[in-house]
Short mmCIF file of C-alpha atoms in Angstrom, two decimals:
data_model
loop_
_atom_site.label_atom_id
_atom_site.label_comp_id
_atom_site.label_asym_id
_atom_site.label_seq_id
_atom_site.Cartn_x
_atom_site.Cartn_y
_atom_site.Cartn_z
CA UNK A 1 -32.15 28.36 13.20
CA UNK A 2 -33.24 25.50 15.12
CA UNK A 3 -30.21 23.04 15.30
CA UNK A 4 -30.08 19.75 16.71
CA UNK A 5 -26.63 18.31 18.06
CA UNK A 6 -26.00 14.57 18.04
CA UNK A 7 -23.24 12.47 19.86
CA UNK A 8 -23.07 9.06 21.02
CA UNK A 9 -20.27 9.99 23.77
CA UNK A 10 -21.14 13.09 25.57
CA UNK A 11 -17.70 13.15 27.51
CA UNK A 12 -14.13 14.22 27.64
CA UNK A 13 -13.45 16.35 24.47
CA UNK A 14 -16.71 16.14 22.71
CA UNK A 15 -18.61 17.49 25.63
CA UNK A 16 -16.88 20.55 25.81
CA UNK A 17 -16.67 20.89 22.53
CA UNK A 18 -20.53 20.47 22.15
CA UNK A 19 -20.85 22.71 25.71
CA UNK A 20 -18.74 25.16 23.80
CA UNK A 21 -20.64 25.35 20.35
CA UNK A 22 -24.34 25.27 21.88
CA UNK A 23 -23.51 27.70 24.20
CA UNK A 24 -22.64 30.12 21.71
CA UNK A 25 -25.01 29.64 19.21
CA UNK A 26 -27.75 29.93 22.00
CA UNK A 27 -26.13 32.94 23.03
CA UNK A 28 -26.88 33.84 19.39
CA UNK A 29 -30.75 33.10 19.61
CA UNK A 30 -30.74 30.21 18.10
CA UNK A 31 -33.18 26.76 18.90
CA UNK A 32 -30.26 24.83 20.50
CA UNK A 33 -30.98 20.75 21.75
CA UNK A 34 -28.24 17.97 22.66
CA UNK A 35 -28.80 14.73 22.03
CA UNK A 36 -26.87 11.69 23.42
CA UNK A 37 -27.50 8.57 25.45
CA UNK A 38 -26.90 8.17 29.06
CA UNK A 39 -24.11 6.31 29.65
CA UNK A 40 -22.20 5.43 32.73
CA UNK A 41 -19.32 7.97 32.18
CA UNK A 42 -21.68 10.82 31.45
CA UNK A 43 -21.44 13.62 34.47
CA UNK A 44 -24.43 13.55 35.91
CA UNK A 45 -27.88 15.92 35.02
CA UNK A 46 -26.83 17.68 37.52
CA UNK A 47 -23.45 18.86 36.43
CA UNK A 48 -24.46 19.09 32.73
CA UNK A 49 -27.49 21.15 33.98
CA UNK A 50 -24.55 23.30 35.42
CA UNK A 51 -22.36 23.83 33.13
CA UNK A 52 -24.66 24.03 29.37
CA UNK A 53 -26.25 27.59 28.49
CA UNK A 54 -29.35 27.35 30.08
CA UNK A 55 -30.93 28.01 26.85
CA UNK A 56 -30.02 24.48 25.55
CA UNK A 57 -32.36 21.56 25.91
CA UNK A 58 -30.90 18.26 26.55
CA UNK A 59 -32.50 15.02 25.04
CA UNK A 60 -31.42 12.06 26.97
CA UNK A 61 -31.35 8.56 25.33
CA UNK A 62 -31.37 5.51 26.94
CA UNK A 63 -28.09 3.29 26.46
CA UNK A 64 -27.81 -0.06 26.09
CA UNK A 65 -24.17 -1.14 24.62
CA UNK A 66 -22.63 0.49 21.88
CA UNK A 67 -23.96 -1.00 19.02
CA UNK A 68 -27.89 -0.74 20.22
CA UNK A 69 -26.89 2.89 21.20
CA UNK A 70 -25.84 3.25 16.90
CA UNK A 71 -29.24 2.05 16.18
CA UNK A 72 -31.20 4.33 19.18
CA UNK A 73 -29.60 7.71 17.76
CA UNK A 74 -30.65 6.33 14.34
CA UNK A 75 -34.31 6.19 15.37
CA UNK A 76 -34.04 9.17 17.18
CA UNK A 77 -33.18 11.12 14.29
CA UNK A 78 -35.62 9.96 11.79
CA UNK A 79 -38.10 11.09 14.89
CA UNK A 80 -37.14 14.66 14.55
CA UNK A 81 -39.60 17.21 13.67
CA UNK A 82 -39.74 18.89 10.03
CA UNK A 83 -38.25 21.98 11.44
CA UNK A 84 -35.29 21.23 12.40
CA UNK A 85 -32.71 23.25 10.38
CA UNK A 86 -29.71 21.53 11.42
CA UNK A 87 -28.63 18.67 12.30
CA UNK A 88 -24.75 18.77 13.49
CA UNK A 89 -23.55 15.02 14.28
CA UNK A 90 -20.43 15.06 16.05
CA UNK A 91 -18.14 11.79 16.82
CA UNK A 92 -17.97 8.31 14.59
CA UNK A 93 -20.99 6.68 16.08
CA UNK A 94 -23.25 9.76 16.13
CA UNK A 95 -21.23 10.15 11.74
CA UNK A 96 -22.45 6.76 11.10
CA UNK A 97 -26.10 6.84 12.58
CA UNK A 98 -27.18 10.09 10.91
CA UNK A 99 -25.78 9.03 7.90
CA UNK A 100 -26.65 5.76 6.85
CA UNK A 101 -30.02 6.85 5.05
CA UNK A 102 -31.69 9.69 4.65
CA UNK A 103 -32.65 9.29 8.26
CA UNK A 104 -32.52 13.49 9.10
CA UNK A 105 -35.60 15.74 8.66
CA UNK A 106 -36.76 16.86 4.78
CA UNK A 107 -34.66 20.15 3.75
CA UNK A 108 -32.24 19.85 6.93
CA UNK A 109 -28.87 20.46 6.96
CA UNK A 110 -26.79 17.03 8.19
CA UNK A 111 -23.22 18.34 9.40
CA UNK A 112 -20.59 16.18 10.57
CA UNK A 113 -17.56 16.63 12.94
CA UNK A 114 -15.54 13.25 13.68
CA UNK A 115 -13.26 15.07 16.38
CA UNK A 116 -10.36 12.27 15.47
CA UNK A 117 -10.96 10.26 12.45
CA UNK A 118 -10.68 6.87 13.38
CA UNK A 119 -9.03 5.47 10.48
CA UNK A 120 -6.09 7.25 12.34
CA UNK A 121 -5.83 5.08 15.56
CA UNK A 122 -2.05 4.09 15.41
CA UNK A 123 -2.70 0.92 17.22
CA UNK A 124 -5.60 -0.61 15.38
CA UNK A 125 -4.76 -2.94 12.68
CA UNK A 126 -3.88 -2.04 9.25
CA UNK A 127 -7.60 -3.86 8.23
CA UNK A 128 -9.61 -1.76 10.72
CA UNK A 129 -8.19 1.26 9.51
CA UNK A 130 -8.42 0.83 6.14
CA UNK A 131 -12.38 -0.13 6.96
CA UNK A 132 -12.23 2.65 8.65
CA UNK A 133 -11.66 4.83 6.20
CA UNK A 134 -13.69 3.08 3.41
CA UNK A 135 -16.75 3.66 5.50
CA UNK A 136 -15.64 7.33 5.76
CA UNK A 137 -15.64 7.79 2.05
CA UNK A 138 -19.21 6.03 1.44
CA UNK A 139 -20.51 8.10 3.91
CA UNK A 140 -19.00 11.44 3.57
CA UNK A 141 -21.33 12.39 0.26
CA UNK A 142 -24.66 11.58 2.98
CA UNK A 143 -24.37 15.08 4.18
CA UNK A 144 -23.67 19.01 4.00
CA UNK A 145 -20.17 18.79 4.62
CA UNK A 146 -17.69 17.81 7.10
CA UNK A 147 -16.90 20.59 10.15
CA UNK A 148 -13.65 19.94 10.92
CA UNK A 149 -11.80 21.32 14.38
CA UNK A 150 -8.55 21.50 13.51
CA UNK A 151 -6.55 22.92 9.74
CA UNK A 152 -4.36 19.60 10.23
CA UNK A 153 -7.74 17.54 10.45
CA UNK A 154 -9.00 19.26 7.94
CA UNK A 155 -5.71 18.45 5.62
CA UNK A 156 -5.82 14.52 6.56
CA UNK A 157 -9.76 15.19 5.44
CA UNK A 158 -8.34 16.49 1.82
CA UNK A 159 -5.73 13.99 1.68
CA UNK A 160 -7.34 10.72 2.26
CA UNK A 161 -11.10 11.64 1.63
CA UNK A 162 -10.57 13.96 -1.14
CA UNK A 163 -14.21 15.35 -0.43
CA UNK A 164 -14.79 19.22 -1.54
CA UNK A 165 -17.11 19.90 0.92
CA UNK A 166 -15.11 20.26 4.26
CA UNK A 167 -15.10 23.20 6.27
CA UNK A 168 -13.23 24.02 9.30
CA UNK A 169 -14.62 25.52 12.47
CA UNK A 170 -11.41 25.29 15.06
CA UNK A 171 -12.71 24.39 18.30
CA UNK A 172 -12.37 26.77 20.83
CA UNK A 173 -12.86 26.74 24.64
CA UNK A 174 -14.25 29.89 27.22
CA UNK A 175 -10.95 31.25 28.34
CA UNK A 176 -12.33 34.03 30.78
CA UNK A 177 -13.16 31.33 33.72
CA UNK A 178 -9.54 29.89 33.51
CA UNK A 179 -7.13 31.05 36.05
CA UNK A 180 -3.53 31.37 35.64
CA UNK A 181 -1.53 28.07 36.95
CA UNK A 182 0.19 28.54 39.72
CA UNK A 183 2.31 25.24 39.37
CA UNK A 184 2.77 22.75 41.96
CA UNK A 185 3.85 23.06 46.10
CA UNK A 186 7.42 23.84 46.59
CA UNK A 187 9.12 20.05 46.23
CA UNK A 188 8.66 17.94 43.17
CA UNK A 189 7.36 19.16 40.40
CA UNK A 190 4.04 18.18 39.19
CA UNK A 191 3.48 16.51 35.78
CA UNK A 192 -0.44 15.93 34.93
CA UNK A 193 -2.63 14.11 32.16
CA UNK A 194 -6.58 14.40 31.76
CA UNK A 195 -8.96 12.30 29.96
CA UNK A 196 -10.14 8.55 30.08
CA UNK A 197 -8.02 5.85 30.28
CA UNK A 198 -8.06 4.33 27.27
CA UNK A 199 -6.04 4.00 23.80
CA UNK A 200 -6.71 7.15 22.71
CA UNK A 201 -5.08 8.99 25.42
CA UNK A 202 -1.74 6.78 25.73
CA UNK A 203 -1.89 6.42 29.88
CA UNK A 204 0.37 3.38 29.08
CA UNK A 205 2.83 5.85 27.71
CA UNK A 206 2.23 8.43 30.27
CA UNK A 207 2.87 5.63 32.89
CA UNK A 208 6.45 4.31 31.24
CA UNK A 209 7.21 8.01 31.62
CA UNK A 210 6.64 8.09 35.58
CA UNK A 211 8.45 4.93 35.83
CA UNK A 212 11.45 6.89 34.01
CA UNK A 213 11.12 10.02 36.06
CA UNK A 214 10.23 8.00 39.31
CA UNK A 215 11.40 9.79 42.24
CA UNK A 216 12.02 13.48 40.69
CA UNK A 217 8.20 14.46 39.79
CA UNK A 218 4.88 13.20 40.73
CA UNK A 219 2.85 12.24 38.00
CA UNK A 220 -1.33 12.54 38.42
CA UNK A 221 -3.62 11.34 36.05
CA UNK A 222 -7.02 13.48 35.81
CA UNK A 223 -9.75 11.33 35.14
CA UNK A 224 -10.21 7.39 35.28
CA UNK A 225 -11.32 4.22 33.52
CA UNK A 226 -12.48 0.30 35.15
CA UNK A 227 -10.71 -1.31 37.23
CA UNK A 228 -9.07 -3.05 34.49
CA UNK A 229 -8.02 -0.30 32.33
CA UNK A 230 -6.18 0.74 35.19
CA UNK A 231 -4.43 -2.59 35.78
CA UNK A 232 -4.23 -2.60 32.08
CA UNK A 233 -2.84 1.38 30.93
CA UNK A 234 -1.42 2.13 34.35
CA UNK A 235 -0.23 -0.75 36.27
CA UNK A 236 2.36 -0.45 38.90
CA UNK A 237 3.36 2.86 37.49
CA UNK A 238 3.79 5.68 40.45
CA UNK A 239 0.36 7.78 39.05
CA UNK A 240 -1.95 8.86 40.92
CA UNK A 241 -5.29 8.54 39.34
CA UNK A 242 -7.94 11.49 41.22
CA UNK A 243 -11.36 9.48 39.47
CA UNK A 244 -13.60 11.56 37.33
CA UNK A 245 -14.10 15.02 39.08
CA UNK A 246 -16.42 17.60 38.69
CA UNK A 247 -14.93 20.79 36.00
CA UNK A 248 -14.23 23.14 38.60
CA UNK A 249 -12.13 20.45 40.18
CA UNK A 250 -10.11 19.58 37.21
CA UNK A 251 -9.24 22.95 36.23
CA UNK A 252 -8.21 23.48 40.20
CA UNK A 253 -5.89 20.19 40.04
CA UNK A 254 -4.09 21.76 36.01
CA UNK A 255 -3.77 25.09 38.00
CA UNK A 256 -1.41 23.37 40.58
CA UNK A 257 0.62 21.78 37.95
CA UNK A 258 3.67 22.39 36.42
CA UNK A 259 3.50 20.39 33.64
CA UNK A 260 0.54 18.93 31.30
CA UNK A 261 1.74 15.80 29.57
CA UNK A 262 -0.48 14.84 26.38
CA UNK A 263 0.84 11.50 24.95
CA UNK A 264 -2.56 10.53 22.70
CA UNK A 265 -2.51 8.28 19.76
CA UNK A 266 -5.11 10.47 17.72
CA UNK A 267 -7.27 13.39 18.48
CA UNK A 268 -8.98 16.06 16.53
CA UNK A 269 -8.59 19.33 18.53
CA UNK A 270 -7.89 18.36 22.39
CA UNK A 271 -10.08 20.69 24.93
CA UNK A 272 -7.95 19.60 27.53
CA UNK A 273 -4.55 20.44 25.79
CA UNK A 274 -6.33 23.78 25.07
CA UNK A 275 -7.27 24.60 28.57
CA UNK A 276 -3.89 23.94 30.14
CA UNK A 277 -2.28 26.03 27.71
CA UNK A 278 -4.48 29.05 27.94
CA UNK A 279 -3.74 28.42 31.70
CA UNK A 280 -0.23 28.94 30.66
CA UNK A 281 1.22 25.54 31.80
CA UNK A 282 3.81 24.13 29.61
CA UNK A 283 2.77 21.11 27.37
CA UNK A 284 4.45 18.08 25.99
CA UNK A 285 3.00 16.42 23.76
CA UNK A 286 2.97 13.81 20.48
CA UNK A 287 2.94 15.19 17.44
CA UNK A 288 0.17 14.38 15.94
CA UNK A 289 -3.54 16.25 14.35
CA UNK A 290 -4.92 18.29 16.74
CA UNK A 291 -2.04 18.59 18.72
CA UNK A 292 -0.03 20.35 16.37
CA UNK A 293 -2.72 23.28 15.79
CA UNK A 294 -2.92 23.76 20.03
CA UNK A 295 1.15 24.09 20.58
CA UNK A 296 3.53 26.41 18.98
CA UNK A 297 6.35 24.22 18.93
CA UNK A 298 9.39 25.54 21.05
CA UNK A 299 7.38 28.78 22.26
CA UNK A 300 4.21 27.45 24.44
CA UNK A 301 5.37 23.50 24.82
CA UNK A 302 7.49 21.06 23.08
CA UNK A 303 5.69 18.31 20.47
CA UNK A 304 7.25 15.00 20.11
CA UNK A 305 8.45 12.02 18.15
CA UNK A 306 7.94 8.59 20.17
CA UNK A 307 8.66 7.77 23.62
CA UNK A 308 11.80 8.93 23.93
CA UNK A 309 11.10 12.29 22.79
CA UNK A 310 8.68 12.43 25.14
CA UNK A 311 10.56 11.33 28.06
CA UNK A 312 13.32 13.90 27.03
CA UNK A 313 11.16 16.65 27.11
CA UNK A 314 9.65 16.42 30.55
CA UNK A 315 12.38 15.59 31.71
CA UNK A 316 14.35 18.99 30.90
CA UNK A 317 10.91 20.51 31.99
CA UNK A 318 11.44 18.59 35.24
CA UNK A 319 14.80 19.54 35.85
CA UNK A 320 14.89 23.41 34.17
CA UNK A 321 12.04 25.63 36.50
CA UNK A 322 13.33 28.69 34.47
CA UNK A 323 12.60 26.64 30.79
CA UNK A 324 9.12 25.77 32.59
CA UNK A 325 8.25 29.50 33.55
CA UNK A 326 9.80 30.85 30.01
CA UNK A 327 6.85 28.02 28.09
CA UNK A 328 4.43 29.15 30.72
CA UNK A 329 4.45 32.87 29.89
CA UNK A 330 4.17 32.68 26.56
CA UNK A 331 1.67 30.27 26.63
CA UNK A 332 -0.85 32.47 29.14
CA UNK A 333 0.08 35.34 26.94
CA UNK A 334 -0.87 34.21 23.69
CA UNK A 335 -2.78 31.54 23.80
CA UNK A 336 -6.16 32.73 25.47
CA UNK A 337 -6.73 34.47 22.22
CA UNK A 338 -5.72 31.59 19.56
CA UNK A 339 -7.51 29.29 21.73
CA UNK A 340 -10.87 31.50 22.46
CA UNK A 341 -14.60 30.22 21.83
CA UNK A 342 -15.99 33.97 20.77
CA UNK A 343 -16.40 33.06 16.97
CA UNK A 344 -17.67 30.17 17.05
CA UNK A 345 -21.25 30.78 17.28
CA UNK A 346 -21.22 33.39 14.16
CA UNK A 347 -18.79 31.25 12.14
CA UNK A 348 -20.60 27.59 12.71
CA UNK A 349 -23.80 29.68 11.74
CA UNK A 350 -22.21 31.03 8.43
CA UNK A 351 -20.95 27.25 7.85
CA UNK A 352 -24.30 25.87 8.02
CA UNK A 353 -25.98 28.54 5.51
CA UNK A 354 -23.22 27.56 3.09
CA UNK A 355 -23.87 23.87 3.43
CA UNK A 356 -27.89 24.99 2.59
CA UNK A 357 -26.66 26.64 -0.26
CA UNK A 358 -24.87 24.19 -1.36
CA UNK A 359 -21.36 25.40 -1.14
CA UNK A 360 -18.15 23.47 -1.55
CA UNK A 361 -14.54 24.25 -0.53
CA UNK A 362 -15.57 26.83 1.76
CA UNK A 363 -13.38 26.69 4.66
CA UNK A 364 -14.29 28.95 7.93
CA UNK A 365 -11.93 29.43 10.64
CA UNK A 366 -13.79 30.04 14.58
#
């Protein structure tokens, strides 16, 4: 097949998602291309050049605000050649822009992964949601189906989109480059976050945390934002923020943790959350989609119910280095499996020859 992937934010959680996918399905033999614009918080050609199968072409896009970026991936699609077999959108803006039209190549399949629907973002208003999700529900007939990372994604899909044609394709992550943690230096122990600062993540709830705990763990935030995100979701919290480092360096900073703290608002399936557990560090997290399908409650990490919950959890992880080892075992034993990329290239193929034969209610577990 020759497939086509299209995002508008080429960071975080998609990317290694997308690295992920691609890299298995060119693996496979498969005609494999990215497409995204450049923005500011994309890792550089370099690093991508690094780190995708080197079987994968890259399409770079030039970026120009958000909304001009909606209308460039747009264009860019309706450029593609006749070809093109698939083409897999994955986030809201890249969802919107391949499906407002018939804008994909004649006979091409149009797939579409959200990765966080974001009709589900707990602090927008009740009015953007709602819009949210109407725009969801016009659009979600304008393709092949929805590929959806996560069976409690894929059950907010049934509930509130009551579309047929959803199939789910649970991301997964290469496991045999993670090392075990080790956990922090002897002293404090070491609580850590990774991702942007922004909403989504909850660094504002990760920082009332280290203000709770201040003085009996250090907390370090893996990643970054402007200068006024981190005025505005960190403040005068005690959190260290590293900046945006290269992969190797982020999994070296979760392998000297001791605990990975995952307060987000909404996700779909979190790569990072994934990663920390196959690297068998304990987890605490909200409980929420996404989050719920990565920890096994009680076993591998502890999922939570507001800020308190939260704040109660680390800090018996905190104080209890036996509790911390006990969640840390289990999680390196059984997670690497659960958690493992290996089917994903056969089972995103099979998805996309259902959506060309039209298929509904097929659901396909990677």
């Amino acid at each position: 097949m020759k497939i086509v992937h299209v995002t508008e934010t080429l960071v975080g959680g998609v990317l290694a998602a997308v690295l992920a996918l691609s890299a298995r399905q060119a693996a496979l033999g498969h005609d494999i291309s990215v497409m995204y614009p450049v923005k500011a918080t994309v890792p550089s050609s370099d690093e991508l050049r690094a780190r995708f199968h080197p079987d994968v072409r890259r399409v770079e896009l030039a970026y120009r605000g958000r909304l001009p970026a909606l209308q460039t991936l747009h264009r860019a699609i309706r450029r593609l050649d006749d070809d093109v077999d698939v083409v897999h959108l994955h986030s809201t803006f890249a969802g919107i822009a391949g499906r407002l039209g018939r804008v994909a190549p004649r006979g091409s399949v149009v797939a579409y992964s959200p990765h966080g629907f974001a009709f589900l973002r707990e602090s927008s208003s009740r009015i953007s949601n709602v819009a949210a999700l109407a725009l969801e529900r016009v659009l979600e007939p304008r393709c092949g189906g929805l590929v959806l990372v996560s069976e409690s994604e894929d059950a907010v899909a049934r509930d509130r989109l009551r579309g047929s044609r959803r199939h789910v394709l649970r991301n997964g992550i290469p496991v045999e480059g993670l090392p075990a943690a080790s956990g922090g230096a002897a002293g404090r122990p070491v609580v850590v976050a990774s991702g942007r600062l922004g909403e989504q993540k909850g660094p504002d709830r990760f920082a009332d945390i280290a203000r709770a705990l201040a003085g009996r763990a250090e907390f370090v935030w893996i990643g970054d934002g402007s200068a006024e995100a981190r005025e505005r979701w960190i403040g005068d919290a005690p959190v260290r923020v590293t900046g945006w480092l290269p992969h190797d360096e982020v999994v070296s900073q979760l392998a000297a943790s001791d605990v990975f703290l995952f307060p987000s608002r909404w996700e779909g399936m979190p790569i990072s959350l994934m990663e920390a557990q196959v690297m068998g560090i304990p987890a605490v997290a909200t409980d929420i989609v996404g989050n719920r399908d990565v920890i096994v409650d009680g076993e591998t990490g502890y999922l939570c119910h507001g800020l308190d919950g939260m704040v109660a959890a680390v800090t018996r992880l905190v104080d209890d280095p036996e509790e911390r080892r006990r969640l840390g075992r289990r999680a390196r034993a059984m997670q690497p499996e659960r958690l493992s990329d290996s089917a994903l290239g056969p089972a995103s193929i099979g998805i996309y020859q259902r959506m060309r034969q039209g298929a509904v209610g097929v659901n396909a577990a990677g």
